[in-house]
Amino acid sequence: MRLAVIGAGAVGRSVVELAGEYGHEVVAVADSSSAVVADGGGTASTGVDPDAVVARKAERGIVGDDDPDDALAADYDVLVEATPTTLDDAEPGFSHVTRALERDRHAVLANKGPVAERFGDLRAAVADSDGEIRFEATVGGAIPAVSTVEDIEPGHVTAVRGVLNGTANFILTRMAAEGLDYDHVLAEAQDLGVAEADPSFDVDGTDAALKCVILANVLSFGAADDPADAREFTLADADVEGIRDVPGSALRLAAEDGRTVRLIGEATGDTVRVAPRLVPENGTLAVSGTQNIVQIETSHAGRLNISGRGAGGPETASAVLGDVGRLE
Amino acid sequence: MRLAVIGAGAVGRSVVELAGEYGHEVVAVADSSSAVVADGGGTASTGVDPDAVVARKAERGIVGDDDPDDALAADYDVLVEATPTTLDDAEPGFSHVTRALERDRHAVLANKGPVAERFGDLRAAVADSDGEIRFEATVGGAIPAVSTVEDIEPGHVTAVRGVLNGTANFILTRMAAEGLDYDHVLAEAQDLGVAEADPSFDVDGTDAALKCVILANVLSFGAADDPADAREFTLADADVEGIRDVPGSALRLAAEDGRTVRLIGEATGDTVRVAPRLVPENGTLAVSGTQNIVQIETSHAGRLNISGRGAGGPETASAVLGDVGRLE
């Protein structure tokens, strides 16, 4: 498949670098101010040069001399939406996707915004298009959460819960392991690049909540006999509490009882909740460091647990490219 | 889809009972000596009556008054092969599958025999047919092992390992928990119905080995540029050691070092091994009781762990019906 990669952050760059290994070629790349579009022209290899694009971005801060709109207008099969997550109207990501669908192309999202905040609008755009959307990369990085729920069939899934944010999990793991307070461990996480300079998206639970909202939409619309009746979720529907107020003493107290604290998100077809919770210290949900885990409760097959790397350029890119493969 | 279910043991009966919930209808069921075939006839509901079939099997030991061959000859979309696993020529299961493919129908297997022992012959039969085969239910029960490897793409999977036999795992878990010897715990497992009267298939590692052989075939053929060059695995290629010789003392010694013993199977594109191994007692591979875990090592996304119920009628049936859904 020919890919137009919109967004040249860690995920976008990894998709550009790995696409060839999955048998796909990148025909266009855009960041917020520039683009590079391969000119085709009948040669065997019509894609962009991945290494050159990534190097140019590193050295000059741009991907090419074209305009971002040239990438959106290019001749591609699948648009990869990897621009930063935005809330509410989820722009510009939402319009990147609808433009692809209006051209009867497919879109694969790593950007959570459109899927969490405008799921109904996306479905409407897909209904009017020959193209499809997929969004495995929006939940759980390398963990195949969305496709596993789809295969079990949402009507047979009663709940999905888990540790869905590696930054918050790393902080809690370190607080427990070292007996340190939140502020101290946050500084360590920022030094390591595990937490951002402004960490609120992660530590306030917003990132985990968006992922749970996406899962709730998948369950809700997937289980509905008539999608017109399905409840649509947005971030506003989520009950969210982050980890800023978890004191070191809470973790010490928990440890005395063989427990620890993890930021757990849960989605059903009716509710979305994110909050710190006590879990058994050696139990399944107590994944360590930046690991994620998704726990799927099913009607006929008991509970499935899937753990792995929840974030990272190559990890998320592998989820994107897995989705492209499913579109073929 | 219309299903012909061949095999009326725990898995076959569960497929018959659950098919309706997944939107499919059962048009024929066969056991080793009998069959029931719905007569169609233009009515809206043309399937067999699932409850009646299951009750008849329980009361009279047969599923109907037809001949098993009538089920194989029926008008169905997907044949479900759920007869007992047999080795070497993998008959009669192998011929049930090839007959479906010769009629350009699909086959979904819960029976490991044909997939482990005659993978090359199956591929050849599929190549000559409009039908496809799927076999998620042959490895890890409810755990989506095969489909997850397929989605990541076998060329990007370097190894698959795990705890793949619930009977052996239950015995080792109880030996460690209670400090009891193998013979004592085996008797307990048999009383609970977790181990069979002849437990050798499970405790000698054969069952786990067959599952690893299947995974090795998936990796080997999936990664090959030319399937004609791919190495085909059978049970004879597996290096297998069971749990009969694990003494209680080994588990006690392991525990002093924070470890325990689990029967671990591992498949790569080149090797298949099953043996008892020391693992960290609170680590990912140390699943308890009859749980299974599949650990997938990937090229770009690190390690994925999937744990859940490895066996059982409804669990395995959900894997079968998930496969049917993927064929639509």
XYZ file of C-alpha atoms in Angstrom:
656
model
C 0.000 0.000 0.000
C 1.090 3.599 -0.585
C 1.100 5.658 2.601
C 0.781 9.393 3.209
C 2.177 9.972 6.705
C 0.776 13.115 8.321
C 2.815 13.997 11.394
C 6.587 13.683 11.745
C 6.997 13.186 15.478
C 8.311 9.957 16.971
C 5.430 7.866 15.628
C 5.335 9.416 12.150
C 9.092 9.073 11.722
C 9.006 5.423 12.851
C 6.217 4.670 10.375
C 8.333 6.242 7.606
C 11.352 4.161 8.663
C 9.535 0.832 9.082
C 6.986 0.916 6.255
C 9.332 -0.803 3.806
C 9.822 -3.770 6.133
C 6.076 -4.338 6.071
C 5.951 -4.191 2.290
C 4.518 -0.673 2.018
C 5.884 2.522 0.509
C 5.631 6.054 1.777
C 4.593 8.464 -0.994
C 4.197 11.587 1.121
C 5.156 12.907 4.562
C 3.931 16.116 6.199
C 4.672 17.923 9.429
C 2.948 21.085 10.616
C 4.750 23.365 8.172
C 6.172 21.286 5.353
C 5.857 18.158 3.258
C 7.705 15.912 0.857
C 5.794 14.170 -1.887
C 7.320 11.485 -4.088
C 6.806 12.320 -7.703
C 6.039 8.836 -9.005
C 6.800 9.191 -12.691
C 6.681 5.552 -13.646
C 9.815 4.317 -11.915
C 9.766 1.073 -9.952
C 10.437 2.803 -6.678
C 8.046 5.681 -6.310
C 8.248 6.363 -2.594
C 10.147 8.972 -0.636
C 13.603 8.112 0.714
C 12.852 7.322 4.364
C 16.358 7.942 5.705
C 16.632 11.261 3.855
C 13.294 12.459 5.202
C 14.128 11.565 8.784
C 17.579 13.139 8.502
C 16.155 16.328 6.992
C 13.667 16.602 9.859
C 16.455 16.159 12.382
C 18.771 18.680 10.752
C 16.426 21.324 9.367
C 13.234 20.787 11.359
C 11.211 20.224 8.184
C 10.517 17.159 6.049
C 10.708 18.794 2.633
C 10.078 21.798 0.468
C 6.460 21.073 -0.355
C 3.362 22.358 1.388
C 1.504 20.125 3.894
C -1.551 20.319 1.671
C 0.443 18.634 -1.100
C 0.707 15.543 1.095
C -3.031 15.536 1.774
C -3.676 15.844 -1.966
C -1.167 13.152 -2.974
C -2.021 9.856 -4.627
C -1.969 7.396 -1.708
C -3.934 4.347 -0.510
C -3.804 4.932 3.222
C -3.422 8.164 5.164
C -1.638 7.719 8.477
C -2.813 10.342 10.967
C 0.008 10.804 13.462
C -0.331 14.465 14.415
C -0.569 15.379 18.122
C -3.783 14.472 19.921
C -6.133 17.432 20.256
C -9.448 17.494 22.129
C -12.996 18.777 21.462
C -13.103 19.319 17.667
C -9.978 17.133 17.357
C -8.597 19.363 14.594
C -6.635 19.329 12.399
C -6.474 15.534 12.680
C -10.208 15.052 12.209
C -10.216 16.916 8.897
C -7.156 15.032 7.671
C -9.130 11.816 8.132
C -12.373 13.054 6.603
C -10.513 14.412 3.609
C -9.018 10.972 3.006
C -12.451 9.348 3.340
C -14.033 11.910 0.989
C -11.455 10.780 -1.576
C -12.480 7.138 -0.882
C -9.105 6.409 0.701
C -8.404 4.631 3.993
C -7.131 6.266 7.164
C -5.165 4.702 10.016
C -4.965 6.775 13.181
C -2.358 6.953 15.903
C -3.962 10.262 16.969
C -6.520 9.627 19.714
C -8.396 12.907 19.322
C -10.837 12.089 16.515
C -11.564 8.583 17.801
C -12.230 9.690 21.381
C -13.973 13.016 20.775
C -15.844 12.582 17.458
C -16.476 8.847 17.066
C -19.984 9.370 15.710
C -18.808 11.902 13.127
C -16.047 9.510 12.027
C -18.519 6.663 11.592
C -20.753 8.907 9.499
C -17.810 9.846 7.276
C -16.878 6.167 6.855
C -20.481 5.268 5.981
C -20.328 7.693 3.031
C -16.965 6.450 1.816
C -15.404 3.433 0.136
C -12.525 3.886 2.575
C -12.264 2.471 6.102
C -10.592 3.641 9.291
C -8.558 1.682 11.815
C -7.064 2.907 15.069
C -5.186 0.141 16.910
C -2.305 2.508 17.604
C -4.511 4.826 19.678
C -4.805 2.327 22.553
C -1.967 0.490 24.225
C 0.857 0.987 21.719
C 2.099 -2.444 20.686
C -0.726 -4.224 22.530
C -3.415 -5.368 20.042
C -6.275 -4.164 22.243
C -8.739 -2.928 19.647
C -8.305 -5.807 17.201
C -8.597 -8.401 19.983
C -11.863 -6.838 21.176
C -13.065 -6.771 17.561
C -12.227 -10.452 17.065
C -13.960 -11.549 20.249
C -16.790 -9.295 19.116
C -17.731 -6.312 21.266
C -21.081 -7.867 22.148
C -19.187 -10.615 23.950
C -16.926 -8.246 25.889
C -18.312 -6.965 29.176
C -15.416 -4.712 30.197
C -11.910 -3.669 29.273
C -9.566 -2.331 31.906
C -5.895 -1.835 32.441
C -2.783 0.195 32.901
C -2.767 2.356 29.799
C -0.286 5.123 30.533
C 3.381 4.244 30.878
C 4.465 7.595 32.361
C 2.062 7.353 35.309
C 2.918 3.685 35.776
C 6.642 4.376 35.787
C 6.180 7.050 38.457
C 4.063 4.806 40.686
C 6.472 1.876 40.211
C 9.442 4.022 41.256
C 7.583 5.553 44.192
C 6.842 2.063 45.490
C 10.284 0.638 44.749
C 12.279 3.488 46.300
C 9.893 4.909 48.898
C 10.170 8.318 47.226
C 7.529 10.974 46.834
C 5.744 11.942 43.649
C 7.651 15.175 42.971
C 11.015 13.472 43.294
C 10.097 10.614 40.971
C 8.449 12.967 38.461
C 11.747 14.862 38.166
C 13.562 11.557 37.565
C 11.003 10.580 34.934
C 11.447 13.910 33.154
C 15.231 13.494 33.159
C 14.805 10.077 31.553
C 12.433 11.421 28.937
C 9.642 9.215 30.292
C 7.646 12.272 31.373
C 7.223 15.478 29.433
C 8.154 18.941 30.650
C 4.407 19.430 31.107
C 3.362 15.997 32.285
C -0.281 16.785 33.012
C -1.702 14.838 30.058
C -0.170 11.694 31.531
C -0.247 12.227 35.297
C -3.736 13.707 35.393
C -5.076 10.573 33.699
C -6.216 12.328 30.528
C -4.229 10.083 28.207
C -5.527 6.923 29.909
C -9.049 8.360 29.844
C -8.929 9.035 26.106
C -7.889 5.437 25.522
C -10.764 4.202 27.702
C -13.207 6.471 25.876
C -12.061 4.907 22.602
C -12.579 1.411 24.034
C -16.027 2.375 25.360
C -16.979 3.601 21.877
C -15.788 0.334 20.351
C -17.837 -1.658 22.884
C -20.888 0.553 22.628
C -21.126 0.747 18.840
C -19.921 -2.812 18.339
C -22.581 -4.307 20.564
C -25.495 -2.189 19.345
C -28.079 -3.842 17.129
C -28.660 -0.430 15.553
C -25.660 1.936 15.606
C -28.095 4.857 15.535
C -29.037 3.807 19.088
C -25.497 3.374 20.341
C -24.250 5.704 23.031
C -21.299 7.804 21.907
C -18.612 8.604 24.469
C -16.259 11.582 24.655
C -13.664 12.634 27.219
C -16.392 14.613 29.005
C -18.112 11.313 29.895
C -15.072 9.961 31.695
C -14.720 10.026 35.464
C -11.003 10.792 35.817
C -8.593 11.017 38.736
C -4.826 11.166 38.209
C -1.825 10.331 40.361
C -0.676 13.755 41.588
C -2.277 13.253 44.981
C -0.991 9.712 45.658
C 1.345 10.141 48.637
C 4.376 7.934 49.195
C 2.750 6.854 52.449
C -0.155 5.277 50.557
C 2.269 3.020 48.708
C 4.095 2.051 51.905
C 0.801 1.200 53.598
C -0.284 -0.810 50.570
C 2.982 -2.761 50.537
C 2.431 -3.893 54.116
C -0.739 -5.556 52.856
C 0.876 -7.117 49.779
C -0.596 -4.473 47.496
C 0.515 -1.511 45.462
C -1.132 1.376 43.598
C -1.669 1.578 39.860
C -3.545 4.080 37.665
C -6.299 1.849 36.312
C -8.650 2.780 33.482
C -11.835 0.845 32.823
C -14.374 0.972 30.010
C -17.683 -0.788 29.627
C -20.483 -0.085 27.155
C -21.895 2.297 29.798
C -19.041 3.846 31.800
C -15.494 5.158 31.625
C -13.414 5.560 34.791
C -9.754 6.265 35.468
C -8.361 6.360 38.996
C -5.497 5.133 41.154
C -6.456 1.775 42.636
C -4.997 -0.736 45.055
C -3.984 -3.934 43.274
C -2.164 -7.076 44.476
C 1.536 -6.301 44.297
C 2.386 -9.464 42.365
C -0.873 -9.579 40.489
C -1.544 -9.238 36.807
C -2.431 -5.534 36.860
C 0.761 -4.574 38.714
C 2.881 -4.232 35.580
C 6.132 -2.362 36.129
C 7.819 0.673 34.671
C 6.433 1.893 31.383
C 4.670 -1.381 30.561
C 0.965 -1.395 29.780
C -1.626 -4.118 30.312
C -5.098 -4.534 28.840
C -7.500 -6.912 30.596
C -10.541 -7.997 28.568
C -13.525 -9.570 30.336
C -15.414 -11.821 27.943
C -18.773 -13.576 28.075
C -17.608 -17.051 27.111
C -13.870 -17.139 27.415
C -13.172 -15.681 30.837
C -10.555 -12.975 31.199
C -7.753 -12.235 28.705
C -4.689 -10.247 29.753
C -2.399 -8.659 27.183
C 0.712 -6.817 28.349
C 3.543 -5.194 26.493
C 5.062 -1.864 25.523
C 2.394 0.770 25.526
C 4.272 3.536 23.769
C 7.321 4.426 21.704
C 7.966 5.214 18.056
C 8.613 1.697 16.724
C 6.042 0.096 18.986
C 3.256 2.443 17.918
C 4.410 2.313 14.291
C 4.098 -1.489 14.370
C 0.466 -1.056 15.444
C -0.107 1.423 12.595
C 1.503 -0.899 10.052
C -0.449 -3.856 11.431
C -3.617 -1.867 10.732
C -2.442 -1.108 7.174
C -1.957 -4.847 6.697
C -5.520 -5.501 7.837
C -6.808 -3.078 5.206
C -5.273 -4.997 2.329
C -22.414 -18.628 8.072
C -23.764 -22.168 8.047
C -21.603 -24.533 10.074
C -21.104 -28.309 9.890
C -19.668 -29.311 13.261
C -17.678 -32.547 13.094
C -17.019 -33.836 16.600
C -19.436 -33.749 19.527
C -17.079 -33.659 22.492
C -16.828 -30.658 24.820
C -15.635 -28.312 22.075
C -18.072 -29.468 19.390
C -21.028 -29.252 21.766
C -20.004 -25.745 22.866
C -19.729 -24.600 19.246
C -23.240 -25.970 18.628
C -24.562 -24.153 21.700
C -22.826 -20.803 21.078
C -23.000 -20.472 17.290
C -26.313 -18.618 17.402
C -24.900 -15.944 19.691
C -22.260 -15.190 17.070
C -24.856 -14.937 14.306
C -24.182 -18.334 12.739
C -26.345 -21.410 12.298
C -25.417 -25.052 12.650
C -26.728 -27.096 9.710
C -25.093 -30.418 10.578
C -23.422 -32.127 13.538
C -21.547 -35.437 13.507
C -19.887 -37.618 16.097
C -17.964 -40.790 15.389
C -21.048 -42.877 14.690
C -23.966 -40.592 13.929
C -25.065 -37.247 12.565
C -27.969 -34.836 12.410
C -28.466 -32.734 9.317
C -30.982 -29.910 9.126
C -33.173 -30.348 6.112
C -33.370 -26.742 4.980
C -36.569 -26.754 3.013
C -36.940 -23.036 2.557
C -37.906 -22.065 6.087
C -36.345 -19.043 7.777
C -34.600 -21.106 10.398
C -32.836 -23.936 8.711
C -30.384 -25.024 11.371
C -30.452 -27.897 13.802
C -31.913 -27.332 17.272
C -28.774 -26.892 19.393
C -30.367 -27.817 22.723
C -32.007 -30.913 21.279
C -28.753 -32.115 19.744
C -26.773 -31.629 22.945
C -29.497 -33.328 25.006
C -29.686 -36.265 22.612
C -25.911 -36.729 22.838
C -26.093 -36.686 26.627
C -29.022 -39.135 26.846
C -28.445 -41.500 23.941
C -24.743 -41.049 23.166
C -25.491 -40.056 19.572
C -26.367 -36.764 17.905
C -28.969 -38.026 15.453
C -30.181 -40.753 13.160
C -28.169 -39.770 10.115
C -24.795 -41.118 9.044
C -21.621 -39.094 9.744
C -21.003 -38.910 6.005
C -24.308 -37.011 5.634
C -22.823 -34.190 7.695
C -19.677 -34.083 5.552
C -21.859 -33.963 2.432
C -24.236 -31.304 3.752
C -24.654 -27.806 2.352
C -22.531 -25.669 4.721
C -20.166 -22.682 4.489
C -17.652 -23.667 7.150
C -16.707 -27.115 8.442
C -15.620 -27.096 12.080
C -13.138 -29.938 12.723
C -13.421 -30.753 16.409
C -12.676 -34.490 16.458
C -9.964 -35.785 18.819
C -6.364 -34.933 17.909
C -4.596 -37.808 16.180
C -0.914 -37.936 15.174
C 1.057 -39.000 12.063
C -1.546 -39.111 9.271
C -3.891 -37.039 11.470
C -6.899 -39.030 10.260
C -9.831 -38.845 10.111
C -9.595 -35.108 10.804
C -7.255 -34.405 7.891
C -9.644 -35.905 5.364
C -12.609 -34.050 6.852
C -10.725 -30.802 6.145
C -9.549 -31.724 2.647
C -13.046 -32.848 1.703
C -14.378 -29.421 2.695
C -11.638 -27.690 0.685
C -12.284 -29.921 -2.352
C -15.867 -28.646 -2.219
C -14.478 -25.054 -2.063
C -15.751 -24.650 1.512
C -13.836 -23.256 4.501
C -12.577 -25.278 7.463
C -11.899 -24.110 10.994
C -9.919 -26.515 13.149
C -9.853 -27.097 16.887
C -8.114 -30.435 16.147
C -4.334 -29.976 16.357
C -3.422 -33.117 14.408
C -3.646 -31.916 10.791
C -2.060 -28.524 11.562
C 0.873 -29.994 13.502
C 1.528 -33.144 11.497
C 0.542 -32.277 7.917
C 0.883 -28.505 7.590
C 2.406 -28.721 4.111
C -0.361 -31.008 2.847
C -2.982 -28.638 4.274
C -1.398 -25.646 2.527
C -1.378 -27.546 -0.749
C -5.074 -28.376 -0.357
C -5.867 -24.728 0.392
C -3.871 -23.574 -2.654
C -6.161 -25.666 -4.884
C -9.356 -24.455 -3.248
C -11.514 -21.341 -3.016
C -11.871 -22.185 0.673
C -9.519 -21.172 3.499
C -8.518 -22.749 6.793
C -8.106 -21.161 10.205
C -6.930 -22.795 13.423
C -6.843 -20.311 16.310
C -8.494 -22.866 18.586
C -5.582 -25.290 18.248
C -3.235 -23.122 20.336
C -4.011 -21.593 23.717
C -7.795 -21.932 23.863
C -9.246 -18.467 24.366
C -5.867 -16.777 23.876
C -5.658 -15.260 20.351
C -2.136 -16.574 19.766
C -2.263 -17.413 16.063
C -4.165 -14.306 14.961
C -1.890 -12.013 16.993
C 1.205 -13.548 15.359
C -0.502 -13.176 11.961
C -1.279 -9.499 12.599
C 2.256 -8.679 13.736
C 3.337 -10.696 10.711
C 5.383 -13.851 11.241
C 8.453 -12.232 9.670
C 8.502 -9.782 12.571
C 8.168 -12.443 15.274
C 11.414 -13.992 16.465
C 9.964 -16.461 18.978
C 6.782 -17.569 20.688
C 6.931 -19.276 24.062
C 4.649 -19.973 26.938
C 2.686 -22.164 29.254
C 0.420 -23.984 26.847
C -0.953 -26.921 28.829
C -3.292 -26.243 31.740
C -3.138 -29.764 33.184
C 0.639 -29.732 33.588
C 0.533 -26.169 34.898
C -2.135 -27.023 37.457
C -0.045 -29.937 38.735
C 3.127 -27.855 39.049
C 1.224 -25.008 40.711
C -0.243 -27.346 43.313
C 3.076 -29.111 43.904
C 4.669 -25.743 44.659
C 1.778 -24.408 46.717
C 1.328 -27.483 48.904
C 4.782 -29.046 48.919
C 3.279 -32.285 47.578
C 4.758 -34.807 45.184
C 3.736 -35.315 41.562
C 1.757 -38.553 42.102
C -0.333 -37.028 44.873
C -1.196 -33.923 42.906
C -1.897 -35.908 39.728
C -4.529 -37.900 41.640
C -6.083 -34.631 42.849
C -6.088 -33.257 39.295
C -7.791 -36.416 38.026
C -10.452 -36.170 40.734
C -11.137 -32.598 39.659
C -11.359 -33.558 36.001
C -8.342 -31.371 35.213
C -6.286 -34.426 34.248
C -7.516 -37.416 32.266
C -7.455 -41.026 33.436
C -4.507 -41.403 31.041
C -2.785 -38.065 31.504
C 0.261 -38.759 29.344
C -0.726 -36.460 26.484
C -0.628 -33.559 28.932
C 2.051 -34.476 31.460
C 4.538 -35.801 28.901
C 4.426 -32.453 27.097
C 2.918 -33.834 23.869
C -0.024 -31.435 23.902
C 2.231 -28.429 24.504
C 4.627 -29.682 21.833
C 1.878 -29.977 19.214
C 0.889 -26.361 19.906
C 4.524 -25.249 19.551
C 4.867 -27.210 16.316
C 1.820 -25.367 14.982
C 3.355 -22.022 15.987
C 6.695 -22.967 14.404
C 4.879 -23.784 11.157
C 3.097 -20.414 11.263
C 6.417 -18.612 11.818
C 8.315 -20.652 9.254
C 5.795 -20.445 6.406
C 4.757 -16.900 7.274
C 8.293 -15.546 7.133
C 9.396 -17.373 3.998
C 9.736 -15.378 0.799
C 8.876 -18.574 -1.060
C 6.684 -21.072 0.828
C 8.254 -23.856 -1.240
C 11.464 -23.145 0.708
C 9.850 -23.019 4.117
C 10.742 -25.655 6.657
C 7.760 -27.777 7.708
C 7.627 -28.958 11.316
C 5.941 -32.042 12.779
C 5.860 -33.474 16.290
C 8.964 -35.507 15.426
C 10.961 -32.253 15.184
C 10.126 -31.219 18.738
C 12.531 -31.692 21.621
C 10.098 -32.656 24.403
C 10.436 -33.274 28.127
C 7.400 -33.548 30.387
C 6.820 -33.045 34.095
C 6.716 -36.632 35.410
C 10.284 -36.422 36.701
C 10.004 -33.046 38.461
C 10.442 -33.872 42.159
C 8.787 -31.879 44.925
C 12.282 -31.075 46.157
C 13.046 -29.154 42.953
C 10.142 -26.840 43.616
C 11.139 -26.291 47.227
C 14.696 -25.476 46.194
C 13.429 -23.124 43.512
C 11.184 -21.321 45.977
C 14.147 -20.539 48.225
C 15.564 -18.619 45.290
C 12.322 -16.816 44.443
C 11.663 -19.141 41.518
C 9.291 -21.912 40.551
C 9.011 -24.522 37.788
C 6.741 -24.314 34.769
C 6.419 -26.490 31.648
C 7.507 -24.005 28.997
C 7.142 -24.545 25.260
C 9.022 -22.408 22.762
C 8.844 -22.133 18.988
C 10.994 -20.191 16.584
C 11.198 -20.533 12.812
C 13.961 -23.100 13.426
C 13.287 -24.975 16.664
C 10.594 -26.427 18.888
C 11.308 -27.238 22.532
C 9.169 -28.185 25.507
C 10.671 -28.685 28.948
C 10.216 -27.834 32.609
C 12.084 -24.597 33.337
C 12.864 -22.409 36.303
C 11.039 -19.089 36.116
C 10.739 -16.185 38.552
C 7.966 -17.089 40.977
C 6.136 -13.784 40.533
C 7.129 -13.328 36.921
C 4.985 -13.258 33.842
C 5.478 -16.911 32.875
C 4.493 -18.185 36.315
C 0.777 -18.295 35.578
C -1.244 -20.357 38.060
C -3.607 -23.274 37.906
C -4.987 -24.098 34.496
C -4.175 -20.671 33.015
C -2.087 -20.428 29.861
C 0.232 -17.664 28.694
C 1.695 -16.945 25.267
C 4.725 -14.640 25.063
C 5.509 -13.242 21.625
C 8.951 -11.730 20.918
C 8.706 -9.154 18.149
C 11.255 -7.285 16.062
C 9.873 -3.785 16.580
C 7.449 -3.899 19.429
C 9.296 -5.743 22.167
C 7.588 -8.571 23.998
C 3.812 -9.158 24.116
C 2.282 -11.378 26.790
C -1.224 -12.791 26.435
C -2.687 -14.882 29.239
C -6.079 -16.425 29.761
C -7.982 -19.685 29.805
C -6.194 -22.201 27.658
C -8.900 -24.848 27.444
C -12.549 -25.626 28.026
C -15.594 -26.053 25.832
C -16.846 -22.450 25.724
C -13.353 -20.978 25.678
C -12.231 -23.077 22.709
C -15.591 -22.600 20.991
C -15.148 -18.825 21.232
C -11.828 -19.208 19.388
C -13.541 -21.344 16.721
C -16.365 -18.836 16.307
C -13.877 -15.962 16.225
C -12.213 -17.734 13.286
C -15.574 -18.156 11.544
C -16.094 -14.406 11.937
C -12.726 -13.727 10.297
C -13.774 -15.794 7.289
C -16.806 -13.620 6.535
